[in-house]
Amino acid sequence: MRTTYLAKPTEIERKWYVLDATDIPLGRISAAAATILRGKNKPQFTPNVDTGDNVIIINAANVKLTGRKASRKLYHHHSNYAGGLRTRTAGEIRENHPTELIELSIKGMMPKNSLGHKQFLKLHVYAGAEHKQTAQQPEVLDINKLI
């Protein structure tokens, strides 16, 4: 009899990974990070269990926006009040809040439920090269080898 393996939350081993966003397109680093956060890179992936690892993204201020996305890609936010629509370009967000640009991109790739929120909390984005998670001894991943 063949059965499908279902991972149990107690059996999962979590690792820490560091991704360097310097001169890497936003979509590529976001897709790689979302895959690791969800745990889809592991053979024991189970859709309804958090099997993902922790991801640290450094140098978010140096992420690459290809084409004319820096001036033409728009992010909208509405406060639900009359006239409360706020629009920013991707270039403005990258200059003023570089971590927010990557977080918005990855959040859009995660499931829209409580499991997706739990997986998204394992993402740590930093604008510079320094990060606080040195005690976890994160493993450095080369994004060019992943894609």
Short mmCIF file of N, CA and C in Angstrom, two decimals:
data_model
loop_
_atom_site.label_atom_id
_atom_site.label_comp_id
_atom_site.label_asym_id
_atom_site.label_seq_id
_atom_site.Cartn_x
_atom_site.Cartn_y
_atom_site.Cartn_z
N MET A 1 0.84 -1.18 0.00
CA MET A 1 0.00 0.00 0.00
C MET A 1 0.89 1.25 0.00
N ARG A 2 0.59 2.18 -0.87
CA ARG A 2 1.35 3.42 -0.94
C ARG A 2 0.60 4.53 -0.23
N THR A 3 1.34 5.27 0.56
CA THR A 3 0.73 6.40 1.25
C THR A 3 1.56 7.65 1.02
N THR A 4 0.92 8.77 1.08
CA THR A 4 1.60 10.04 0.91
C THR A 4 2.17 10.48 2.25
N TYR A 5 3.40 10.90 2.24
CA TYR A 5 4.05 11.35 3.47
C TYR A 5 3.50 12.73 3.84
N LEU A 6 3.10 12.90 5.08
CA LEU A 6 2.65 14.18 5.60
C LEU A 6 3.56 14.57 6.76
N ALA A 7 4.18 15.70 6.65
CA ALA A 7 5.10 16.16 7.68
C ALA A 7 4.34 16.58 8.93
N LYS A 8 4.91 16.27 10.07
CA LYS A 8 4.34 16.71 11.34
C LYS A 8 5.16 17.90 11.85
N PRO A 9 4.51 18.85 12.51
CA PRO A 9 5.25 20.04 12.96
C PRO A 9 6.41 19.73 13.89
N THR A 10 6.38 18.62 14.60
CA THR A 10 7.47 18.29 15.52
C THR A 10 8.68 17.71 14.81
N GLU A 11 8.51 17.21 13.59
CA GLU A 11 9.60 16.56 12.85
C GLU A 11 10.43 17.52 12.02
N ILE A 12 10.03 18.75 11.92
CA ILE A 12 10.65 19.68 10.98
C ILE A 12 11.89 20.31 11.58
N GLU A 13 12.97 20.29 10.79
CA GLU A 13 14.22 20.95 11.18
C GLU A 13 14.31 22.27 10.43
N ARG A 14 14.50 23.34 11.16
CA ARG A 14 14.54 24.67 10.56
C ARG A 14 15.99 25.15 10.44
N LYS A 15 16.29 25.74 9.30
CA LYS A 15 17.60 26.32 9.06
C LYS A 15 17.44 27.82 8.86
N TRP A 16 18.56 28.52 8.88
CA TRP A 16 18.61 29.95 8.62
C TRP A 16 19.44 30.18 7.37
N TYR A 17 18.93 30.99 6.45
CA TYR A 17 19.63 31.29 5.21
C TYR A 17 19.78 32.80 5.05
N VAL A 18 20.89 33.22 4.45
CA VAL A 18 21.14 34.63 4.13
C VAL A 18 21.18 34.78 2.62
N LEU A 19 20.39 35.73 2.11
CA LEU A 19 20.39 36.06 0.69
C LEU A 19 20.87 37.50 0.54
N ASP A 20 21.82 37.72 -0.36
CA ASP A 20 22.33 39.06 -0.62
C ASP A 20 21.60 39.61 -1.85
N ALA A 21 20.90 40.73 -1.69
CA ALA A 21 20.07 41.29 -2.76
C ALA A 21 20.81 42.26 -3.66
N THR A 22 22.12 42.39 -3.53
CA THR A 22 22.86 43.35 -4.33
C THR A 22 22.80 42.99 -5.81
N ASP A 23 22.28 43.91 -6.61
CA ASP A 23 22.19 43.79 -8.08
C ASP A 23 21.46 42.53 -8.55
N ILE A 24 20.48 42.09 -7.79
CA ILE A 24 19.64 40.96 -8.19
C ILE A 24 18.24 41.51 -8.42
N PRO A 25 17.58 41.13 -9.51
CA PRO A 25 16.22 41.64 -9.77
C PRO A 25 15.27 41.29 -8.62
N LEU A 26 14.36 42.21 -8.36
CA LEU A 26 13.43 42.08 -7.24
C LEU A 26 12.61 40.80 -7.32
N GLY A 27 12.11 40.46 -8.48
CA GLY A 27 11.28 39.26 -8.62
C GLY A 27 12.04 37.97 -8.38
N ARG A 28 13.29 37.93 -8.79
CA ARG A 28 14.08 36.71 -8.60
C ARG A 28 14.38 36.45 -7.14
N ILE A 29 14.78 37.48 -6.41
CA ILE A 29 15.09 37.27 -5.00
C ILE A 29 13.81 37.01 -4.22
N SER A 30 12.71 37.62 -4.62
CA SER A 30 11.44 37.40 -3.93
C SER A 30 10.94 35.98 -4.14
N ALA A 31 11.05 35.48 -5.36
CA ALA A 31 10.58 34.13 -5.65
C ALA A 31 11.42 33.09 -4.90
N ALA A 32 12.73 33.31 -4.85
CA ALA A 32 13.59 32.37 -4.13
C ALA A 32 13.30 32.39 -2.64
N ALA A 33 13.10 33.58 -2.07
CA ALA A 33 12.81 33.69 -0.64
C ALA A 33 11.46 33.09 -0.31
N ALA A 34 10.45 33.32 -1.16
CA ALA A 34 9.12 32.76 -0.90
C ALA A 34 9.14 31.24 -0.95
N THR A 35 9.93 30.68 -1.84
CA THR A 35 10.04 29.22 -1.93
C THR A 35 10.65 28.65 -0.67
N ILE A 36 11.68 29.28 -0.15
CA ILE A 36 12.34 28.80 1.07
C ILE A 36 11.42 29.00 2.28
N LEU A 37 10.73 30.14 2.34
CA LEU A 37 9.83 30.40 3.47
C LEU A 37 8.69 29.39 3.53
N ARG A 38 8.18 29.00 2.40
CA ARG A 38 7.09 28.02 2.36
C ARG A 38 7.59 26.60 2.57
N GLY A 39 8.86 26.34 2.29
CA GLY A 39 9.42 25.00 2.45
C GLY A 39 9.30 24.15 1.21
N LYS A 40 9.03 24.78 0.06
CA LYS A 40 8.85 24.03 -1.18
C LYS A 40 10.17 23.48 -1.73
N ASN A 41 11.29 23.90 -1.16
CA ASN A 41 12.58 23.37 -1.58
C ASN A 41 12.95 22.10 -0.84
N LYS A 42 12.10 21.63 0.06
CA LYS A 42 12.37 20.43 0.85
C LYS A 42 11.55 19.24 0.32
N PRO A 43 12.09 18.04 0.42
CA PRO A 43 11.33 16.88 -0.04
C PRO A 43 10.11 16.57 0.83
N GLN A 44 10.10 17.00 2.08
CA GLN A 44 8.98 16.71 2.97
C GLN A 44 7.95 17.85 2.97
N PHE A 45 7.86 18.64 1.90
CA PHE A 45 6.91 19.74 1.82
C PHE A 45 5.48 19.22 1.97
N THR A 46 4.74 19.86 2.86
CA THR A 46 3.33 19.56 3.06
C THR A 46 2.59 20.89 3.01
N PRO A 47 1.57 21.02 2.15
CA PRO A 47 0.93 22.32 1.97
C PRO A 47 0.28 22.91 3.21
N ASN A 48 -0.21 22.08 4.12
CA ASN A 48 -0.94 22.60 5.28
C ASN A 48 -0.10 22.65 6.55
N VAL A 49 1.23 22.45 6.43
CA VAL A 49 2.13 22.50 7.58
C VAL A 49 3.26 23.48 7.25
N ASP A 50 3.67 24.24 8.24
CA ASP A 50 4.77 25.18 8.05
C ASP A 50 6.09 24.42 8.06
N THR A 51 6.59 24.07 6.87
CA THR A 51 7.84 23.33 6.75
C THR A 51 9.00 24.22 6.33
N GLY A 52 8.78 25.53 6.25
CA GLY A 52 9.78 26.45 5.72
C GLY A 52 10.88 26.80 6.69
N ASP A 53 11.90 27.46 6.15
CA ASP A 53 13.06 27.89 6.91
C ASP A 53 13.02 29.41 7.08
N ASN A 54 13.91 29.92 7.90
CA ASN A 54 14.05 31.36 8.13
C ASN A 54 14.96 31.96 7.06
N VAL A 55 14.60 33.14 6.58
CA VAL A 55 15.36 33.80 5.52
C VAL A 55 15.73 35.21 5.98
N ILE A 56 17.01 35.55 5.80
CA ILE A 56 17.51 36.89 6.08
C ILE A 56 17.96 37.48 4.74
N ILE A 57 17.42 38.63 4.39
CA ILE A 57 17.82 39.30 3.15
C ILE A 57 18.56 40.56 3.54
N ILE A 58 19.80 40.68 3.05
CA ILE A 58 20.62 41.85 3.34
C ILE A 58 20.79 42.67 2.07
N ASN A 59 21.22 43.91 2.23
CA ASN A 59 21.44 44.85 1.13
C ASN A 59 20.17 45.08 0.31
N ALA A 60 19.05 45.24 0.98
CA ALA A 60 17.78 45.46 0.28
C ALA A 60 17.78 46.80 -0.47
N ALA A 61 18.58 47.74 -0.03
CA ALA A 61 18.64 49.04 -0.71
C ALA A 61 19.29 48.94 -2.09
N ASN A 62 20.00 47.85 -2.35
CA ASN A 62 20.71 47.68 -3.62
C ASN A 62 20.00 46.73 -4.57
N VAL A 63 18.74 46.40 -4.30
CA VAL A 63 18.02 45.49 -5.17
C VAL A 63 17.81 46.16 -6.53
N LYS A 64 17.80 45.35 -7.58
CA LYS A 64 17.73 45.87 -8.93
C LYS A 64 16.28 45.86 -9.42
N LEU A 65 15.86 46.97 -10.00
CA LEU A 65 14.57 47.06 -10.66
C LEU A 65 14.83 47.14 -12.16
N THR A 66 14.41 46.15 -12.90
CA THR A 66 14.71 46.07 -14.32
C THR A 66 13.75 46.95 -15.12
N GLY A 67 14.18 47.32 -16.30
CA GLY A 67 13.35 48.13 -17.18
C GLY A 67 13.08 49.50 -16.59
N ARG A 68 11.83 49.96 -16.73
CA ARG A 68 11.45 51.26 -16.19
C ARG A 68 10.55 51.11 -14.97
N LYS A 69 10.73 50.00 -14.24
CA LYS A 69 9.88 49.75 -13.07
C LYS A 69 10.10 50.78 -11.96
N ALA A 70 11.28 51.34 -11.87
CA ALA A 70 11.54 52.32 -10.82
C ALA A 70 10.63 53.54 -10.95
N SER A 71 10.25 53.88 -12.16
CA SER A 71 9.39 55.05 -12.34
C SER A 71 7.96 54.70 -12.72
N ARG A 72 7.71 53.51 -13.25
CA ARG A 72 6.37 53.18 -13.74
C ARG A 72 5.59 52.19 -12.88
N LYS A 73 6.26 51.41 -12.07
CA LYS A 73 5.53 50.45 -11.23
C LYS A 73 4.97 51.20 -10.03
N LEU A 74 3.66 51.11 -9.84
CA LEU A 74 2.99 51.88 -8.80
C LEU A 74 2.45 50.97 -7.71
N TYR A 75 2.56 51.44 -6.48
CA TYR A 75 1.99 50.77 -5.32
C TYR A 75 0.92 51.68 -4.74
N HIS A 76 -0.30 51.14 -4.60
CA HIS A 76 -1.43 51.92 -4.12
C HIS A 76 -1.80 51.48 -2.71
N HIS A 77 -2.24 52.45 -1.90
CA HIS A 77 -2.77 52.16 -0.57
C HIS A 77 -3.91 53.13 -0.32
N HIS A 78 -5.04 52.60 0.14
CA HIS A 78 -6.19 53.45 0.42
C HIS A 78 -6.54 53.36 1.89
N SER A 79 -6.81 54.51 2.50
CA SER A 79 -7.09 54.56 3.93
C SER A 79 -8.57 54.33 4.24
N ASN A 80 -9.40 54.11 3.22
CA ASN A 80 -10.85 53.93 3.33
C ASN A 80 -11.57 55.21 3.71
N TYR A 81 -10.91 56.34 3.61
CA TYR A 81 -11.55 57.64 3.74
C TYR A 81 -11.63 58.27 2.35
N ALA A 82 -12.55 59.19 2.18
CA ALA A 82 -12.69 59.86 0.89
C ALA A 82 -11.39 60.58 0.55
N GLY A 83 -10.89 60.34 -0.64
CA GLY A 83 -9.63 60.96 -1.08
C GLY A 83 -8.41 60.36 -0.42
N GLY A 84 -8.53 59.17 0.13
CA GLY A 84 -7.43 58.57 0.89
C GLY A 84 -6.52 57.66 0.09
N LEU A 85 -6.53 57.78 -1.22
CA LEU A 85 -5.67 56.95 -2.05
C LEU A 85 -4.26 57.52 -2.07
N ARG A 86 -3.28 56.71 -1.72
CA ARG A 86 -1.87 57.12 -1.75
C ARG A 86 -1.14 56.21 -2.75
N THR A 87 -0.41 56.82 -3.65
CA THR A 87 0.30 56.08 -4.69
C THR A 87 1.77 56.44 -4.63
N ARG A 88 2.60 55.40 -4.65
CA ARG A 88 4.05 55.58 -4.65
C ARG A 88 4.64 54.72 -5.75
N THR A 89 5.76 55.16 -6.31
CA THR A 89 6.45 54.35 -7.30
C THR A 89 7.43 53.40 -6.60
N ALA A 90 7.85 52.38 -7.31
CA ALA A 90 8.80 51.42 -6.75
C ALA A 90 10.13 52.10 -6.44
N GLY A 91 10.53 53.07 -7.24
CA GLY A 91 11.78 53.80 -6.99
C GLY A 91 11.72 54.60 -5.70
N GLU A 92 10.56 55.23 -5.43
CA GLU A 92 10.41 55.98 -4.19
C GLU A 92 10.48 55.07 -2.97
N ILE A 93 9.83 53.94 -3.06
CA ILE A 93 9.85 52.99 -1.94
C ILE A 93 11.27 52.48 -1.71
N ARG A 94 11.99 52.18 -2.80
CA ARG A 94 13.36 51.67 -2.66
C ARG A 94 14.27 52.71 -2.01
N GLU A 95 14.08 53.98 -2.32
CA GLU A 95 14.90 55.03 -1.73
C GLU A 95 14.56 55.29 -0.27
N ASN A 96 13.26 55.38 0.04
CA ASN A 96 12.83 55.78 1.37
C ASN A 96 12.66 54.62 2.35
N HIS A 97 12.14 53.50 1.89
CA HIS A 97 11.90 52.33 2.74
C HIS A 97 12.33 51.07 1.98
N PRO A 98 13.61 50.80 1.86
CA PRO A 98 14.07 49.70 1.00
C PRO A 98 13.61 48.33 1.46
N THR A 99 13.41 48.14 2.76
CA THR A 99 12.96 46.82 3.22
C THR A 99 11.50 46.58 2.84
N GLU A 100 10.71 47.62 2.77
CA GLU A 100 9.29 47.48 2.47
C GLU A 100 9.05 46.96 1.06
N LEU A 101 9.90 47.36 0.12
CA LEU A 101 9.73 46.92 -1.26
C LEU A 101 9.85 45.40 -1.38
N ILE A 102 10.85 44.83 -0.74
CA ILE A 102 11.03 43.38 -0.79
C ILE A 102 9.93 42.67 -0.01
N GLU A 103 9.55 43.22 1.14
CA GLU A 103 8.50 42.60 1.94
C GLU A 103 7.17 42.57 1.19
N LEU A 104 6.83 43.65 0.49
CA LEU A 104 5.59 43.69 -0.29
C LEU A 104 5.61 42.64 -1.40
N SER A 105 6.75 42.51 -2.04
CA SER A 105 6.88 41.55 -3.13
C SER A 105 6.73 40.11 -2.65
N ILE A 106 7.39 39.80 -1.53
CA ILE A 106 7.34 38.43 -1.01
C ILE A 106 5.97 38.13 -0.42
N LYS A 107 5.37 39.11 0.23
CA LYS A 107 4.05 38.91 0.84
C LYS A 107 3.00 38.56 -0.22
N GLY A 108 3.14 39.13 -1.40
CA GLY A 108 2.22 38.81 -2.48
C GLY A 108 2.36 37.40 -3.00
N MET A 109 3.49 36.74 -2.73
CA MET A 109 3.73 35.38 -3.19
C MET A 109 3.37 34.33 -2.15
N MET A 110 3.01 34.77 -0.95
CA MET A 110 2.68 33.85 0.13
C MET A 110 1.18 33.55 0.14
N PRO A 111 0.77 32.43 0.75
CA PRO A 111 -0.67 32.14 0.85
C PRO A 111 -1.38 33.21 1.67
N LYS A 112 -2.63 33.46 1.30
CA LYS A 112 -3.41 34.51 1.97
C LYS A 112 -4.25 33.91 3.09
N ASN A 113 -3.60 33.33 4.09
CA ASN A 113 -4.30 32.75 5.23
C ASN A 113 -3.38 32.80 6.45
N SER A 114 -3.81 32.21 7.55
CA SER A 114 -3.03 32.29 8.78
C SER A 114 -1.71 31.54 8.65
N LEU A 115 -1.66 30.47 7.86
CA LEU A 115 -0.40 29.75 7.65
C LEU A 115 0.59 30.62 6.89
N GLY A 116 0.11 31.34 5.87
CA GLY A 116 0.97 32.24 5.13
C GLY A 116 1.52 33.36 6.01
N HIS A 117 0.70 33.85 6.93
CA HIS A 117 1.17 34.89 7.85
C HIS A 117 2.25 34.34 8.77
N LYS A 118 2.07 33.13 9.24
CA LYS A 118 3.07 32.49 10.12
C LYS A 118 4.39 32.28 9.37
N GLN A 119 4.30 31.88 8.12
CA GLN A 119 5.50 31.66 7.31
C GLN A 119 6.18 33.00 7.00
N PHE A 120 5.40 34.05 6.76
CA PHE A 120 5.97 35.36 6.43
C PHE A 120 6.73 35.96 7.61
N LEU A 121 6.36 35.60 8.83
CA LEU A 121 7.04 36.13 10.01
C LEU A 121 8.48 35.64 10.13
N LYS A 122 8.86 34.62 9.36
CA LYS A 122 10.22 34.10 9.38
C LYS A 122 11.15 34.83 8.41
N LEU A 123 10.66 35.92 7.83
CA LEU A 123 11.45 36.74 6.91
C LEU A 123 12.03 37.93 7.67
N HIS A 124 13.32 38.18 7.47
CA HIS A 124 14.00 39.30 8.10
C HIS A 124 14.76 40.05 6.99
N VAL A 125 14.38 41.31 6.76
CA VAL A 125 14.96 42.09 5.67
C VAL A 125 15.71 43.28 6.27
N TYR A 126 16.94 43.52 5.78
CA TYR A 126 17.77 44.61 6.25
C TYR A 126 18.27 45.42 5.05
N ALA A 127 18.27 46.74 5.20
CA ALA A 127 18.70 47.62 4.10
C ALA A 127 20.20 47.52 3.86
N GLY A 128 20.98 47.32 4.91
CA GLY A 128 22.44 47.25 4.77
C GLY A 128 22.96 45.82 4.85
N ALA A 129 24.27 45.71 5.03
CA ALA A 129 24.92 44.39 5.06
C ALA A 129 24.94 43.76 6.44
N GLU A 130 24.55 44.51 7.46
CA GLU A 130 24.57 43.99 8.84
C GLU A 130 23.20 43.40 9.18
N HIS A 131 23.21 42.30 9.96
CA HIS A 131 21.96 41.73 10.46
C HIS A 131 22.15 41.24 11.88
N LYS A 132 21.04 41.06 12.60
CA LYS A 132 21.07 40.72 14.02
C LYS A 132 21.12 39.23 14.29
N GLN A 133 20.96 38.40 13.30
CA GLN A 133 20.83 36.96 13.51
C GLN A 133 22.15 36.20 13.36
N THR A 134 23.25 36.77 13.79
CA THR A 134 24.53 36.07 13.68
C THR A 134 24.61 34.88 14.64
N ALA A 135 23.87 34.93 15.75
CA ALA A 135 23.90 33.83 16.71
C ALA A 135 23.27 32.56 16.14
N GLN A 136 22.39 32.69 15.16
CA GLN A 136 21.76 31.52 14.54
C GLN A 136 22.66 30.84 13.51
N GLN A 137 23.82 31.42 13.23
CA GLN A 137 24.78 30.89 12.26
C GLN A 137 24.11 30.58 10.92
N PRO A 138 23.60 31.61 10.24
CA PRO A 138 22.90 31.38 8.98
C PRO A 138 23.84 30.94 7.87
N GLU A 139 23.30 30.15 6.98
CA GLU A 139 24.03 29.64 5.83
C GLU A 139 23.84 30.61 4.66
N VAL A 140 24.92 31.00 4.03
CA VAL A 140 24.86 31.94 2.91
C VAL A 140 24.47 31.20 1.64
N LEU A 141 23.41 31.67 0.96
CA LEU A 141 22.97 31.07 -0.28
C LEU A 141 23.30 31.99 -1.44
N ASP A 142 23.81 31.42 -2.53
CA ASP A 142 24.05 32.19 -3.73
C ASP A 142 22.80 32.09 -4.60
N ILE A 143 22.16 33.23 -4.83
CA ILE A 143 20.90 33.25 -5.56
C ILE A 143 21.07 32.78 -6.99
N ASN A 144 22.25 32.99 -7.57
CA ASN A 144 22.48 32.58 -8.96
C ASN A 144 22.50 31.07 -9.12
N LYS A 145 22.83 30.33 -8.07
CA LYS A 145 22.83 28.88 -8.14
C LYS A 145 21.43 28.30 -7.91
N LEU A 146 20.56 29.07 -7.24
CA LEU A 146 19.20 28.61 -6.99
C LEU A 146 18.33 28.68 -8.23
N ILE A 147 18.60 29.67 -9.08
CA ILE A 147 17.72 29.90 -10.23
C ILE A 147 18.34 29.34 -11.49
#
